[in-house]
XYZ file of C-alpha atoms in Angstrom:
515
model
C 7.159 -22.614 -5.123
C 7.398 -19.438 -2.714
C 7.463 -20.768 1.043
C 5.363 -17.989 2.957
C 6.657 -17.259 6.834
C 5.300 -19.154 9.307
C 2.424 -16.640 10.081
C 1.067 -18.042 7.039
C -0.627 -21.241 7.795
C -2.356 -22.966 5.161
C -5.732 -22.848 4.991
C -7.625 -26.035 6.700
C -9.335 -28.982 5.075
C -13.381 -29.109 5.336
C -14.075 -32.356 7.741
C -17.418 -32.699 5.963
C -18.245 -30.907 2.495
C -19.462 -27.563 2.515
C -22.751 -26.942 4.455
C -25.792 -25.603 2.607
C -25.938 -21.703 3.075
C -28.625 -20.302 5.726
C -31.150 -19.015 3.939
C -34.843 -16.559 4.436
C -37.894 -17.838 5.245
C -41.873 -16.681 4.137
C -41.839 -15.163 7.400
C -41.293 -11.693 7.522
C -41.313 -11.353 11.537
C -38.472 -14.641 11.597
C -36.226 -12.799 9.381
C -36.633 -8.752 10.980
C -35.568 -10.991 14.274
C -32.532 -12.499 12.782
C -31.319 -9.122 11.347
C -32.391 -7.321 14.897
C -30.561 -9.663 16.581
C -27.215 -9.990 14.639
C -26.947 -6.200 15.047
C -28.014 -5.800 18.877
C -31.138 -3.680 17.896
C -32.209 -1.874 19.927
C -28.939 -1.236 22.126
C -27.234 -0.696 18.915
C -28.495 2.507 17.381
C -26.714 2.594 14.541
C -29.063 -0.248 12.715
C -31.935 1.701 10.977
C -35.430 0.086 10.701
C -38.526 1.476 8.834
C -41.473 -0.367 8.790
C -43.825 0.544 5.364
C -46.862 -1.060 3.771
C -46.868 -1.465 0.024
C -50.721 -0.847 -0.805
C -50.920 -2.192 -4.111
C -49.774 -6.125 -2.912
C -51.274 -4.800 0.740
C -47.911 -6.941 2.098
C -45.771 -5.042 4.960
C -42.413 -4.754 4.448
C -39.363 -3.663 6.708
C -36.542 -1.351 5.766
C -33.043 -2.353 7.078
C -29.844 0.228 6.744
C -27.271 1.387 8.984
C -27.018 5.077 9.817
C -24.550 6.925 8.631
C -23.473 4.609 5.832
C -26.276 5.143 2.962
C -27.574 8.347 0.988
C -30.773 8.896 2.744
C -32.698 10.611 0.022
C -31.920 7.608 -1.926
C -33.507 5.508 0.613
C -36.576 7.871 0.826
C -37.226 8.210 -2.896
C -37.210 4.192 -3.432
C -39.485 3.727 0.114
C -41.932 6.784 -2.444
C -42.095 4.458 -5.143
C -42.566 1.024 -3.697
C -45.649 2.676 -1.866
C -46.915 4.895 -4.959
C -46.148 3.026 -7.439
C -48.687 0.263 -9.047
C -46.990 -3.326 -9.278
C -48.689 -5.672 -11.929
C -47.795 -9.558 -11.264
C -46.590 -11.254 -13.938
C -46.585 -14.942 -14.454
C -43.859 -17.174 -13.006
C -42.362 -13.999 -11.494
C -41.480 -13.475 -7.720
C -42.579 -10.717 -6.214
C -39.034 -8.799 -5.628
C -38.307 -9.883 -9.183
C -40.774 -7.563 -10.780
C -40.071 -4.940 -8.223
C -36.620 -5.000 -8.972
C -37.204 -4.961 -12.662
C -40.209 -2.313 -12.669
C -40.314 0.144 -9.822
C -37.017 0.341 -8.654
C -35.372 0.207 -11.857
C -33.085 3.956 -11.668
C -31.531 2.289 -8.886
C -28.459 -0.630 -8.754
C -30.740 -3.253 -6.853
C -29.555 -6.781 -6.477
C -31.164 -9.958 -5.145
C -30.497 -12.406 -2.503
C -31.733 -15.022 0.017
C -28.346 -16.140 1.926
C -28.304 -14.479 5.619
C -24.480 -14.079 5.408
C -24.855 -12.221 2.073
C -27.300 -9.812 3.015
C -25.399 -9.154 6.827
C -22.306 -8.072 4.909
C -24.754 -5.848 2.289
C -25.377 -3.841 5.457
C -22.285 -3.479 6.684
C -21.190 -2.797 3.329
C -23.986 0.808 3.624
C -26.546 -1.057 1.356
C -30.208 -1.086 1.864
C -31.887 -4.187 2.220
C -35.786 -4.580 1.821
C -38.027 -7.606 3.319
C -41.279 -8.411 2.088
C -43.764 -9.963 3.911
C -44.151 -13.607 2.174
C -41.353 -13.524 0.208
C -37.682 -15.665 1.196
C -35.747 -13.225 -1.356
C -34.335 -9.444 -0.065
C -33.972 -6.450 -2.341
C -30.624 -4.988 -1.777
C -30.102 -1.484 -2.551
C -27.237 0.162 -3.440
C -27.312 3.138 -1.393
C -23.480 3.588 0.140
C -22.705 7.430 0.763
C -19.500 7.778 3.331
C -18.048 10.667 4.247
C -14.073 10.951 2.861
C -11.395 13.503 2.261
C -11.303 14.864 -1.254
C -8.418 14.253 -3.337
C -5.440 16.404 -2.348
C -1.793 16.520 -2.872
C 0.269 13.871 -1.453
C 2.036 14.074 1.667
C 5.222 11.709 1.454
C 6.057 11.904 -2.571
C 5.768 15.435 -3.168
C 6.947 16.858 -6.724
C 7.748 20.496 -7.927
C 6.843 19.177 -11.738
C 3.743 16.906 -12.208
C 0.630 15.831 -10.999
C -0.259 16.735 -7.483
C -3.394 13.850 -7.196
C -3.210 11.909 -4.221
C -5.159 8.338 -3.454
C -7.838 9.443 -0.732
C -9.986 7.090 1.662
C -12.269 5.931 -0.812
C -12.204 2.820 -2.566
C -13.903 4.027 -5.190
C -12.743 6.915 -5.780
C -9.058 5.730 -5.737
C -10.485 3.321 -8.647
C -11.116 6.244 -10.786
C -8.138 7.809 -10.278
C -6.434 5.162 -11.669
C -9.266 4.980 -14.509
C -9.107 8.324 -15.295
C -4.925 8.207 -16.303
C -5.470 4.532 -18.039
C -8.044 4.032 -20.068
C -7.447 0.294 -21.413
C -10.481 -1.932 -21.645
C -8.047 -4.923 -20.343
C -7.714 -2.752 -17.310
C -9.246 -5.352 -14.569
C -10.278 -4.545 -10.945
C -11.228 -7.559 -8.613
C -12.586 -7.531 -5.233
C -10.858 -10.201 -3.159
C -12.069 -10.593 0.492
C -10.078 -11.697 3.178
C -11.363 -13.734 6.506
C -14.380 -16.588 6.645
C -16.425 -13.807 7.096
C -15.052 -11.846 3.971
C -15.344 -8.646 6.209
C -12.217 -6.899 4.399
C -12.413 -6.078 1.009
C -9.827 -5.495 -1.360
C -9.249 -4.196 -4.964
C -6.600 -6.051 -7.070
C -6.098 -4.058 -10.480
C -4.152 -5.015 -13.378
C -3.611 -4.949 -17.487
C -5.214 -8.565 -18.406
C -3.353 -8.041 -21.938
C 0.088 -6.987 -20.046
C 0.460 -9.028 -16.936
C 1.546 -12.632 -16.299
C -1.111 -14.918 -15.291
C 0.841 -16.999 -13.184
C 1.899 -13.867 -11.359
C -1.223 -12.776 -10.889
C -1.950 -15.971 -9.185
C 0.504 -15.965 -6.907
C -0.441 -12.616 -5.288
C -4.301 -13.828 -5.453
C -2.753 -16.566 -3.571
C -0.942 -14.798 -0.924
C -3.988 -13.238 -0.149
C -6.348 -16.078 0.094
C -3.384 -17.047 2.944
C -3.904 -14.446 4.793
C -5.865 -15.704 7.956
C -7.249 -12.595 9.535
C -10.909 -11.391 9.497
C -10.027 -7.693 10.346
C -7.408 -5.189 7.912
C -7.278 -1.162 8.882
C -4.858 -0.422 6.274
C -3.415 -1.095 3.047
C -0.018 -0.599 4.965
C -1.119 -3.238 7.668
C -1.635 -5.522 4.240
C 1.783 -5.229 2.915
C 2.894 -6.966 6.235
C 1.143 -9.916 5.481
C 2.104 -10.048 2.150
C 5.364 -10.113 2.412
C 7.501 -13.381 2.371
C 9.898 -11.891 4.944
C 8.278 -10.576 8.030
C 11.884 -9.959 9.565
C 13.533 -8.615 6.708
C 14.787 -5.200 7.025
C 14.162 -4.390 3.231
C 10.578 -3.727 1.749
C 9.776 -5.861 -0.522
C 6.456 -4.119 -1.713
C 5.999 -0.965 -2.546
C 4.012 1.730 -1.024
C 2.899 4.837 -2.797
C 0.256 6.895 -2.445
C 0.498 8.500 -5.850
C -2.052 7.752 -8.773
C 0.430 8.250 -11.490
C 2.823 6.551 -10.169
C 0.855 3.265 -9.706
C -0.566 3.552 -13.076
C 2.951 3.363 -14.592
C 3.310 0.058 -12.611
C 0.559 -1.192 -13.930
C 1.225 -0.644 -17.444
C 4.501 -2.450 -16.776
C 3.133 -5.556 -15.722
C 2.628 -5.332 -12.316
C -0.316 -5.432 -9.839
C -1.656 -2.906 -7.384
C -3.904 -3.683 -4.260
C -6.079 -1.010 -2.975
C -8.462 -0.775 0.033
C -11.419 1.269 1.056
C -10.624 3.744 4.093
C -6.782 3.827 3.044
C -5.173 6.332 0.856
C -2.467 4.704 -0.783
C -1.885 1.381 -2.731
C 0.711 -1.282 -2.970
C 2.781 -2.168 -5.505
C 3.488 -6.167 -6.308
C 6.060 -6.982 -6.878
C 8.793 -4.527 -6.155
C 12.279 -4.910 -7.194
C 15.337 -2.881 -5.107
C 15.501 -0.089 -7.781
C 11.518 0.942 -7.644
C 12.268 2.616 -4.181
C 14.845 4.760 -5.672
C 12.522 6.592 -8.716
C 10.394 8.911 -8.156
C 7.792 10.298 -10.329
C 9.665 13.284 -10.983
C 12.085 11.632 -12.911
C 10.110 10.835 -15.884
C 8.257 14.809 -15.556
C 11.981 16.191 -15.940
C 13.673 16.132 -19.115
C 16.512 13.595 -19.885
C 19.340 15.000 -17.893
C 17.652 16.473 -14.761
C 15.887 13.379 -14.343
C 19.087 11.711 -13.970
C 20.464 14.139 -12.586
C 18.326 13.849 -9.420
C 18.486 10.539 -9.744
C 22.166 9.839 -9.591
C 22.239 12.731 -6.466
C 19.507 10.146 -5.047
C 21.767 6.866 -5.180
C 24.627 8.833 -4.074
C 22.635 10.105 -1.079
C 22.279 6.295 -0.110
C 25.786 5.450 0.305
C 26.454 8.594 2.303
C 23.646 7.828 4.791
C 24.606 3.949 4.720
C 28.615 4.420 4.915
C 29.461 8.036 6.306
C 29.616 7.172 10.194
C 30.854 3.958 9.871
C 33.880 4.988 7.481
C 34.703 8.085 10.017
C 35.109 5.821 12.798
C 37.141 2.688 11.445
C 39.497 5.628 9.787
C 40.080 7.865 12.819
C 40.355 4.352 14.786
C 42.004 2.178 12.454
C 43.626 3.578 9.381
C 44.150 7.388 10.290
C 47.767 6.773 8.250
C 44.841 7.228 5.010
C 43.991 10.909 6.060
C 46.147 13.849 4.997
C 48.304 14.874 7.840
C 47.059 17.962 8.428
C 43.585 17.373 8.666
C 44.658 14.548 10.566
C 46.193 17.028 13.059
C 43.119 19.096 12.688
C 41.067 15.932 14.149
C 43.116 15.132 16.719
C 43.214 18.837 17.536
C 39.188 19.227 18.091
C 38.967 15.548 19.405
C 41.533 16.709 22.470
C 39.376 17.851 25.340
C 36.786 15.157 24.619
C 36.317 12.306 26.582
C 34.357 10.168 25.118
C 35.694 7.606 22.121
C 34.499 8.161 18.611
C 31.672 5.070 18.810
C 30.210 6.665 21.641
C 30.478 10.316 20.257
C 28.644 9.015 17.149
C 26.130 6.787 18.286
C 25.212 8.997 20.887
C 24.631 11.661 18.359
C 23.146 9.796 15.887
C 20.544 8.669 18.473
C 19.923 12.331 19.352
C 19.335 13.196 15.615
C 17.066 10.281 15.704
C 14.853 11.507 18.323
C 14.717 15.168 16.950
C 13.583 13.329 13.405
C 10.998 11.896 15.209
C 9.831 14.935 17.430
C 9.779 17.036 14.354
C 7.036 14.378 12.982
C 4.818 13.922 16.163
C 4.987 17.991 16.871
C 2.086 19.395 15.527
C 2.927 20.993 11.664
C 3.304 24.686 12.324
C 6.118 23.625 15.380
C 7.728 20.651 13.781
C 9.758 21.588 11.227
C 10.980 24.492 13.713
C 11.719 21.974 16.464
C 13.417 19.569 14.223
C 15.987 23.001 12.934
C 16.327 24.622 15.800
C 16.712 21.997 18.205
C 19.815 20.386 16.378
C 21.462 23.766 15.833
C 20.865 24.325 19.644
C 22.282 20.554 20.710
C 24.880 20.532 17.977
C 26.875 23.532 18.985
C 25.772 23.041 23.052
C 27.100 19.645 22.820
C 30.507 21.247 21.168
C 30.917 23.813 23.830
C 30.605 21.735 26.191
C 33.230 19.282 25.229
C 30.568 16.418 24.737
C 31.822 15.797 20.762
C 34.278 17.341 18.435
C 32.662 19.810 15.479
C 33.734 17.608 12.475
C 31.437 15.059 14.293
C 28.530 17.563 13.816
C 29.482 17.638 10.113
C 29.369 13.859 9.268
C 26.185 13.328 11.417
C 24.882 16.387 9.725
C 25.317 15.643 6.202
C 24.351 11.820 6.875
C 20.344 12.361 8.470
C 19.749 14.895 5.549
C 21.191 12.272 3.132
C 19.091 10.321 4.662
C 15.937 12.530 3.980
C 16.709 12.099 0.390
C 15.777 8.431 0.393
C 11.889 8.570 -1.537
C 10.761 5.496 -0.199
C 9.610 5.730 3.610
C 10.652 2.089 3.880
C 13.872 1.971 2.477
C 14.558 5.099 4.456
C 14.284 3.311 7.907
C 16.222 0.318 6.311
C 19.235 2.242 5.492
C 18.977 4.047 9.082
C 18.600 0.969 11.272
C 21.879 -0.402 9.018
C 23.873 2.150 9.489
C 23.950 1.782 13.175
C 25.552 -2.221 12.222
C 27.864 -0.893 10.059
C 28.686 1.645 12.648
C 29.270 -1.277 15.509
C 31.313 -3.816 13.035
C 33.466 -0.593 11.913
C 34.254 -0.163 15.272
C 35.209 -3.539 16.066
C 36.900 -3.852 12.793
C 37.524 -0.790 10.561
C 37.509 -1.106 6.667
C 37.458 -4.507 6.971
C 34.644 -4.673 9.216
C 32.853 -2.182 7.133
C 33.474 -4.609 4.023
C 32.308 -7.184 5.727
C 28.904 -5.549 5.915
C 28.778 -4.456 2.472
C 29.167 -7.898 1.455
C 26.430 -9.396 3.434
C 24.500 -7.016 2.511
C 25.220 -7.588 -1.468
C 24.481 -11.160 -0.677
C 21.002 -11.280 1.078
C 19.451 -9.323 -1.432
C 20.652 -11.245 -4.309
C 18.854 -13.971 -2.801
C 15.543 -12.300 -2.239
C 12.620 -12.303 -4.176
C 9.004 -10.333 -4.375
C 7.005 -12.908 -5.606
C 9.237 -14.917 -7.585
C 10.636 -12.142 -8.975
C 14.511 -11.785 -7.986
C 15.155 -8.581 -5.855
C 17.793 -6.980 -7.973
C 16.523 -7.962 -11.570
C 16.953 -6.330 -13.860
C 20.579 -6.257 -12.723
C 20.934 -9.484 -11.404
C 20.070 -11.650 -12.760
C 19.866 -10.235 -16.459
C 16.559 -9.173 -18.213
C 15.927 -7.206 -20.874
C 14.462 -4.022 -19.852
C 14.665 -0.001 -20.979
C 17.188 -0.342 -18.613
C 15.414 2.064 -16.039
C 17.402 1.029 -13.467
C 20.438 3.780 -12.003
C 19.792 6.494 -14.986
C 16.935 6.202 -17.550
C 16.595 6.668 -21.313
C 14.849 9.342 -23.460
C 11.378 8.867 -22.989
C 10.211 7.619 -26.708
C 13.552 4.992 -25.836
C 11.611 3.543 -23.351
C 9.509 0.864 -25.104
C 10.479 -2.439 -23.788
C 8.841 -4.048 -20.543
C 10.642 -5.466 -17.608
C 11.294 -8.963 -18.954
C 11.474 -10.331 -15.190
C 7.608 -9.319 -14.801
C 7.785 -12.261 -18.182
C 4.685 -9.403 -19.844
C 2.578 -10.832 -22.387
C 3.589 -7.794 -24.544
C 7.475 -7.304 -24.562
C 6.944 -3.174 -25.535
C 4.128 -1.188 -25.645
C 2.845 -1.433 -29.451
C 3.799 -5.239 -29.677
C 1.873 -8.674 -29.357
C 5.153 -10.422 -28.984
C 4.777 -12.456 -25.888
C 7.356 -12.532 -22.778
C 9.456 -15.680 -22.915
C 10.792 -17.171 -19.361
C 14.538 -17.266 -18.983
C 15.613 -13.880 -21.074
């Protein structure tokens, strides 16, 4: 069993079984005053209210919705037809039964009698409809909210493929995914998180693909999660994940259509919310944060290609600064004597020791990074160029650092911008500052040290039972999409760790635990 961090209590027992739901009355006044009050109406403006009178029952009747939220027209065309409209009784029939099923049928109308249920149709943008006389409410699917269209994406841009982002709609983000995989196992379930079941969330998956016990596990974590309010799909990750403190993501974050599809038809599962444009990927093992989507657009070799220029980025932008320091400290007898001399030559006037030099640069190259983001668009990229050319040399001039220093902190932040994954990215920066400090203290050896560790704790991590580094280590089969990738009609066989109910894409074979 996965043992969640401790923000993850478990959920509490019932003292007494569960209490009968609060239900409508016959009394139309009692329940316009329970809805009125709920929503502070009148101070609160936002609550819409339209009395009407349905002629042919002669019974009043009291339209709730909340402004802003609901296609008006909508709302005005059913209010037409419920006062137009002849209604003939039928036997054994309730009233908002044969409205539902005769005058309001070219509409998605549901019915209810809870008070909870019909509170969160509101504040869901649905329309709900009392009678006078009658404990059941007419709800009335009339959402309508105002969201960006679908544009390119911001973070995971590619020269060669599709340029669809996720945008803030639930919905539409569903059809996105719809649109590129059109399986009739393709599932979507709402899950809702909090007593109140405020925040709603979209689980989709390949019922004919993914592991069922999987899947419950991530239904699980959710059900855990002991909040009533969500903004963001991003703010979910964080209480997904088993390691709040852990410097590595262990759930992936993409705001790409495409690319989420493809994890889907692996095996895995992606959570979307309204109001966020992007989705999360569970699990996630180490080697999803270094692909891109661009690597399956490109042929054979310049997907690797990219790809291997990718992983190499990492280890400059991980061991770079640290390796300059514990050599010029430590082990300079490893450098060719004249470039040795050349070092020592440009170090001369400065006054500082290397650590310092490096840190204090690196933090500088930090703060222009995160100028160049915060400055508005037109100004940021310029800020972010210009203002390290401008520091760089000012800071060599003036005797501050020596010019090969420039060079290695150069070549490490735009390794770093390399890095796809936003996550990853700040993992690798805030670790190269340790490696930096144990090189210091303790050259190679201190720099080893590190790597180790670091080896270590992510062979022992896991995203949702899944290990970390699989399908490395420990061994699965797999198209082996892991450092380079195979021709694309190759790759046929699943990620065994993911233990698929289909082992490759054409075959019913089923996954089997322990490959």
């Amino acid at each position: 069993m996965i043992n969640f961090h401790s923000r993850k209590k478990k959920a509490k027992k019932e003292e007494n079984t569960e209490k009968d739901p609060i239900l409508f009355s016959y009394d139309l006044q009692e329940n316009s005053a329970y809805l009125k009050t709920i929503f502070s109406y009148p101070d609160n403006s936002d609550l819409g209210v339209r009395p009407i009178h349905v002629p042919s029952q002669d019974k009043d009747a009291l339209v709730f919705f909340m402004r802003g939220m609901v296609d008006t027209a909508l709302i005005d065309h059913a209010i037409s037809s419920l006062q137009e409209k002849e209604i003939q009784m039928e036997a054994g029939k309730e009233l908002t039964e044969v409205i539902s099923q005769t005058i309001l049928t070219g509409y998605q109308v549901t019915t209810m009698r809870e008070r909870k249920g019909v509170v969160s149709a509101l504040l869901d943008g649905q329309t709900v409809i009392l009678l006078e006389g009658s404990p059941n409410v007419i709800s009335l699917h009339s959402a309508k909210y105002e969201y960006r269209s679908v544009e390119k994406p911001q973070s995971e841009n590619v020269i060669k493929g599709s340029n669809e982002a996720f945008a803030e709609s639930g919905t539409v983000n569903v059809s996105l995914i719809r649109k590129r995989l059109r399986d009739e196992s393709l599932v979507t379930e709402t899950l809702y998180i909090g007593q109140d079941k405020k925040t709603k969330i979209r689980l989709m998956y390949l019922k004919n693909v993914m592991d069922p016990d999987l899947l419950q596990q991530i239904k699980d974590r959710v059900s855990q999660i002991d909040v009533d309010y969500i903004e963001d799909v991003s703010v979910l990750e964080q209480h997904m994940e088993e390691r709040a403190y852990s410097l590595v993501p262990t759930i992936l974050y993409t705001e790409r259509p495409d690319r989420a599809t493809s994890f889907i038809r692996e095996g895995n599962a992606i959570l979307l919310m309204e109001n966020s444009p992007a989705a999360i990927v569970t699990p996630a093992t180490f080697w999803s944060f270094f692909h891109t989507s661009e690597d399956y657009y490109l042929r054979w070799a310049y997907g690797n290609f990219i790809r291997s220029i990718r992983l190499l980025s990492v280890f400059i932008a991980l061991f770079t600064p640290s390796l300059y320091v514990a050599i010029v400290n430590f082990h300079s007898a490893m450098i060719p004597t004249d470039l040795l001399l050349a070092i020592a030559a440009t170090r001369e006037t400065v006054p500082f020791p290397v650590i310092f030099e490096i840190i204090m640069m690196e933090l500088a190259f930090e703060i222009l990074r995160e100028a160049g983001i915060r400055i508005p668009t037109p100004m940021g990229s310029t800020i972010g160029i210009v203002g390290a050319l401008i520091l760089g040399q000012a800071a060599v001039d003036a005797n501050i650092i020596s010019p090969i220093l420039v060079i290695v902190v150069s070549i490490t932040g735009l390794s770093s911008f390399v890095i796809p994954n936003v996550s990853f990215s700040f993992a690798v920066r805030i670790m190269r500052f340790a490696f930096l400090i144990l090189a210091a203290f303790m050259g190679l050896f201190g720099v080893m040290m590190a790597t180790i560790m670091c080896v270590a704790y992510l062979s022992t991590l896991t995203s949702f039972g899944v290990p970390y580094l699989a399908p490395t280590v420990p061994f699965f089969p797999s198209s082996k999409d892991t450092i380079g990738r195979k021709v694309t009609w190759k790759e046929r066989i699943k990620p065994m760790y993911l233990h698929p109910k289909k082992a490759t894409e054409n075959s019913k074979t089923k996954g089997k635990r322990g490959l």
